[in-house]
Amino acid sequence: MAAPFLEVENLCKHFGELRAVDGASFHVGQDEMVGLIGPNGAGKTTLMRLITGILKPTSGTVRFKGEDITGQDTAKIVNKGIAPTFQVVKPFRHLPVGANVMVSCLCPRAKRRGDWVKTVELRARDALEFCGIADLALEPASVVSHGDLKRLEVARAIATEPELLLLDEPFGGLSPAETELMGKFLRRLHRGGRFGRLHSEGPAMVIVEHKLSDLMKIVDRVIVLSFGQIIVEGTPDEVVRNKEVIEAYIGKEVSSLVS
Amino acid sequence: MGSYLYRLYRGFQGEILAVPGRVIALIFVTLLFLLPHIIPHPLVLKIFSLAALFAIFAASWDFLSGFTGQLNLGHALFFGVSAYSAALLNVHLGVPPWATIPIGAIAGVIAGLLVGIPALRLRGFYLALVTLAFPIILIGVIFVFPDITGGELGLFGVDRLSGSRVLDYYIILLVATASILVMWKLTDGRSKIVRTGVILHAIREDEITARASGINTVRYKLMVFSISGFFAGVAGGLYAHYIRIAGPSILELFFSFQPIIWTIFGGIVTIYGAVAGVFILYPLVELVRLHPVGEIYRIVLMVLILIVVLLFMPQGITRWVRDHIEEICPRCKLINIRTRRYCRACRAPLRAEK
Ligand SMILES: Nc1ncnc2c1ncn2[C@@H]1O[C@H](COP(=O)(O)OP(=O)(O)O)[C@@H](O)[C@H]1O
Ligand SMILES: [Mg+2]
């Protein structure tokens, strides 16, 4: 049997007494789009940060394509093909939007795997065009609207030519129309076709999200996190009907779950 | 051939003649190269030789502390290590200047890495304290071996750079021009030839995002430390051979603060600001020193000028000048001279019409 694509085993992160992530185990397949949901403070962001090495886990292992990458340097992990985005957008504010993406195009992985016919500028432009913000390429990131910064986050991540995208609340703070657009766009990105290489599979994705109804439309599988532990895993339909999930959310989101 | 020359001219026109800041820089450099013919006074020549050399030194501080945001309060270390290496090799072993200066620069690189490695772990205030300590430690080492290092008096009798002061001036000026151009190119975020500029800017803005973009920030920081050490070392080696002595005064606190004052005066995170700062402030202070009272109040004067300038031009003098003569096109972001109403390339109005 081939080793699973991403394999998280018994991952723990303790902040003093607080167990932000407490023994999470799950895996993600090479062609999967997985949703990660859970109430506020459940430890979703922390879990993402553990996988990309921004935080070092207290215990447990993360394996990517059979290789142990637990606690490695973030840049190294990104160059192996896992690209994160941040919940709170963190662009290079004084750089133009185009230069923001260009930085990703300059990482060793993007240099190696990117379209070799194209200059770095053109590659950055490709990523921006794919995300629909090519017209902002020359504007400094500090003057760009929040919705466009969210897209810039994704553009910056896909410019590293990832095989696995970890998106932390990509719909956060977006209007309903923007959310729908972003959802469709992520779906299209996952289907693959043209991005980066001429023949591309499209990256696998883990999407952390609060807006459950929008998330359920686009993912294949959902993992529910509560108090740092995975309580349920299944298809969107199964999860929506699950009693534990409804309890975890104490009914407040159930209306949106069912709709 | 003709069309090639024409394209070269058009490129020159678009890249330099149309940008007022660059025209000023070009005129300034031309004047510097003509200086020995315009004012052949030895004192003027000496002041400007030292200014050119300190320009490398200040630019290397800006390259390190300005561009990575890591405050180095002991930049004199790189300068001093190199000056002493060059002087020791020259005085004791008779190695000629063309060899001692590169060796000194390499000593600067090693010093840069020596400071750079702890700097990866330390931040802000703590890093500043550690960098402050390094040159003082080196002074201690120098005082322990007075027979070799000359101790408090310094190491005398270093060879001259060349036979004549005018030739010395040209050597220093050429090396300075080349060094500063290299540092400026390495930090130019718009450059299409070397890509380090945009990465350095990114690391300064947000290190975590830079790492999440797959950039090995540790490697770039060490690179910056060693390049900065290299150029500060070049300046140090030139200095030892120009004034023909390597003394402990070049490791003192004041010597570390000078590049900081010059750079902030001229405009930090620009490279050219550091250079402008040296060429304005250094000759001014040296002229004041000619008067017996000026000698004592040199530092007070420098700080006073700095405070006044920062009150009115908080971003430094070069940015202030640029803001008054240049206008960036709101559409294509090209730099235009302020007197234009429409962008020279895309014809967009530069300012809202009244
Ligand atoms: N760096 C940190 N130090 C201490 N506690 C933290 C830190 N980061 C997160 N936490 C805590 O860990 C818990 C999980 O946070 P987080 O992963 O951000 O949740 P989510 O993204 O699911 O809303 C929260 O209670 C939060 O306060
Ligand atoms: Mg979160």
XYZ file of C-alpha atoms in Angstrom, chain B residues 127-329:
203
model
C 20.418 41.998 19.824
C 21.345 45.698 20.013
C 23.079 45.094 23.355
C 25.045 42.128 22.052
C 26.196 43.983 18.945
C 27.217 46.882 21.154
C 29.497 44.579 23.132
C 31.437 43.020 20.248
C 33.697 45.995 19.344
C 34.406 46.648 23.025
C 35.551 43.050 23.429
C 37.855 43.512 20.440
C 39.382 46.645 22.007
C 40.106 44.501 25.055
C 41.868 41.911 22.917
C 43.926 44.629 21.230
C 45.070 46.005 24.585
C 46.175 42.551 25.718
C 48.744 42.271 22.915
C 50.270 45.762 22.660
C 53.487 44.452 21.063
C 51.646 43.152 18.043
C 48.666 45.478 17.832
C 50.224 48.719 18.979
C 47.916 48.831 21.978
C 46.407 52.176 22.857
C 48.521 54.110 20.395
C 47.542 52.040 17.410
C 49.549 50.415 14.659
C 51.730 52.937 12.819
C 53.482 52.942 9.510
C 50.935 51.253 7.309
C 51.772 51.578 3.592
C 50.049 54.164 1.498
C 47.420 53.071 -0.974
C 49.432 54.532 -3.848
C 52.086 57.136 -4.484
C 49.892 60.206 -4.729
C 46.922 61.623 -2.859
C 45.045 62.241 -6.102
C 45.470 58.621 -7.131
C 44.393 57.536 -3.633
C 41.273 59.627 -4.072
C 40.443 58.025 -7.396
C 41.018 54.510 -6.074
C 38.728 55.112 -3.103
C 36.103 56.815 -5.249
C 36.040 53.983 -7.788
C 35.803 51.297 -5.120
C 33.088 53.286 -3.336
C 31.054 53.764 -6.514
C 31.253 50.065 -7.340
C 30.448 48.935 -3.769
C 27.491 51.261 -3.433
C 26.112 50.289 -6.837
C 26.316 46.614 -5.865
C 24.548 47.210 -2.533
C 21.923 49.366 -4.197
C 21.247 46.749 -6.860
C 21.050 43.974 -4.262
C 18.351 45.889 -2.409
C 16.424 47.213 -5.400
C 12.991 45.622 -5.180
C 12.195 46.418 -8.813
C 15.339 44.942 -10.275
C 14.888 42.214 -12.857
C 18.525 41.118 -12.761
C 19.049 40.259 -9.096
C 16.002 39.224 -7.130
C 17.307 39.600 -3.601
C 15.810 43.077 -3.217
C 12.200 42.013 -3.200
C 12.991 39.108 -0.861
C 14.816 41.356 1.602
C 11.900 43.772 1.618
C 9.532 40.863 2.197
C 11.555 39.500 5.116
C 11.601 42.906 6.750
C 7.856 43.341 6.341
C 6.766 39.960 7.654
C 9.146 37.160 8.351
C 6.488 34.503 8.917
C 4.787 35.221 5.629
C 8.155 35.110 3.911
C 8.804 31.676 5.387
C 5.309 30.574 4.432
C 6.214 31.627 0.889
C 9.066 29.143 0.953
C 11.875 31.635 1.520
C 14.718 30.420 3.701
C 14.946 33.551 5.828
C 17.903 32.277 7.855
C 20.032 31.974 4.750
C 19.123 35.450 3.566
C 19.837 37.003 6.960
C 23.264 35.401 7.139
C 23.898 36.509 3.576
C 23.038 40.088 4.522
C 25.332 39.945 7.548
C 28.245 38.673 5.511
C 27.747 41.113 2.623
C 27.452 43.983 5.062
C 30.588 42.763 6.832
C 32.346 42.533 3.478
C 31.677 46.122 2.448
C 32.315 47.549 5.909
C 35.564 45.565 5.688
C 36.452 47.101 2.330
C 35.966 50.526 3.896
C 38.063 49.541 6.928
C 40.957 48.272 4.821
C 40.958 51.393 2.661
C 40.883 53.517 5.799
C 43.910 51.825 7.361
C 45.939 52.381 4.210
C 44.667 55.891 3.655
C 45.375 57.367 7.072
C 48.251 54.883 7.543
C 47.349 53.902 11.096
C 44.948 51.457 12.725
C 44.044 52.639 16.210
C 41.486 51.571 18.798
C 39.477 54.769 18.224
C 37.866 53.113 15.172
C 36.263 50.561 17.501
C 34.816 53.105 19.879
C 31.140 53.765 20.412
C 31.203 57.034 18.505
C 32.514 55.245 15.457
C 29.593 52.811 15.545
C 27.089 55.624 15.939
C 28.387 57.646 13.022
C 26.938 55.440 10.253
C 23.623 55.369 12.115
C 23.482 59.162 12.313
C 24.503 59.574 8.669
C 21.974 57.034 7.473
C 19.046 58.366 9.459
C 19.952 61.884 8.371
C 19.972 60.865 4.710
C 17.069 58.426 4.832
C 17.091 54.856 6.076
C 16.321 51.776 3.919
C 17.480 53.431 0.717
C 21.292 52.952 0.471
C 21.547 56.237 -1.455
C 20.250 58.037 1.641
C 23.209 56.761 3.641
C 25.581 57.965 0.929
C 23.946 61.387 0.731
C 24.011 61.629 4.509
C 27.772 61.077 4.611
C 28.560 63.512 1.809
C 26.490 66.268 3.396
C 27.201 65.754 7.067
C 30.832 64.645 7.081
C 32.388 67.598 5.192
C 30.226 69.978 7.216
C 31.412 68.592 10.536
C 35.040 68.476 9.354
C 34.884 72.150 8.385
C 33.536 73.038 11.805
C 36.375 71.060 13.353
C 38.906 73.447 11.812
C 37.823 75.964 14.406
C 39.264 75.067 17.848
C 35.863 75.163 19.555
C 34.322 72.976 16.840
C 36.608 70.086 17.699
C 34.971 69.726 21.114
C 31.397 70.197 20.021
C 31.584 67.902 16.984
C 29.232 65.270 18.378
C 26.845 67.848 19.782
C 26.714 69.496 16.384
C 26.016 66.237 14.559
C 23.212 65.344 16.902
C 21.738 68.838 16.732
C 21.684 68.771 12.943
C 20.103 65.337 13.060
C 17.360 66.457 15.429
C 16.530 69.540 13.379
C 16.436 67.540 10.153
C 14.284 64.817 11.655
C 11.816 67.380 12.986
C 11.197 68.759 9.518
C 12.032 65.721 7.380
C 11.225 62.677 9.503
C 12.031 60.316 6.647
C 15.454 61.813 6.056
C 16.710 64.373 3.623
C 16.684 62.312 0.417
C 13.047 61.285 0.776
C 12.104 64.878 1.485
C 13.869 66.031 -1.663
C 12.313 63.240 -3.720
C 8.847 64.116 -2.474
C 9.376 67.651 -3.709
C 10.770 66.901 -7.143
C 9.226 63.571 -8.080
C 5.718 62.302 -8.512
C 4.778 58.637 -8.874
C 2.134 57.990 -11.509
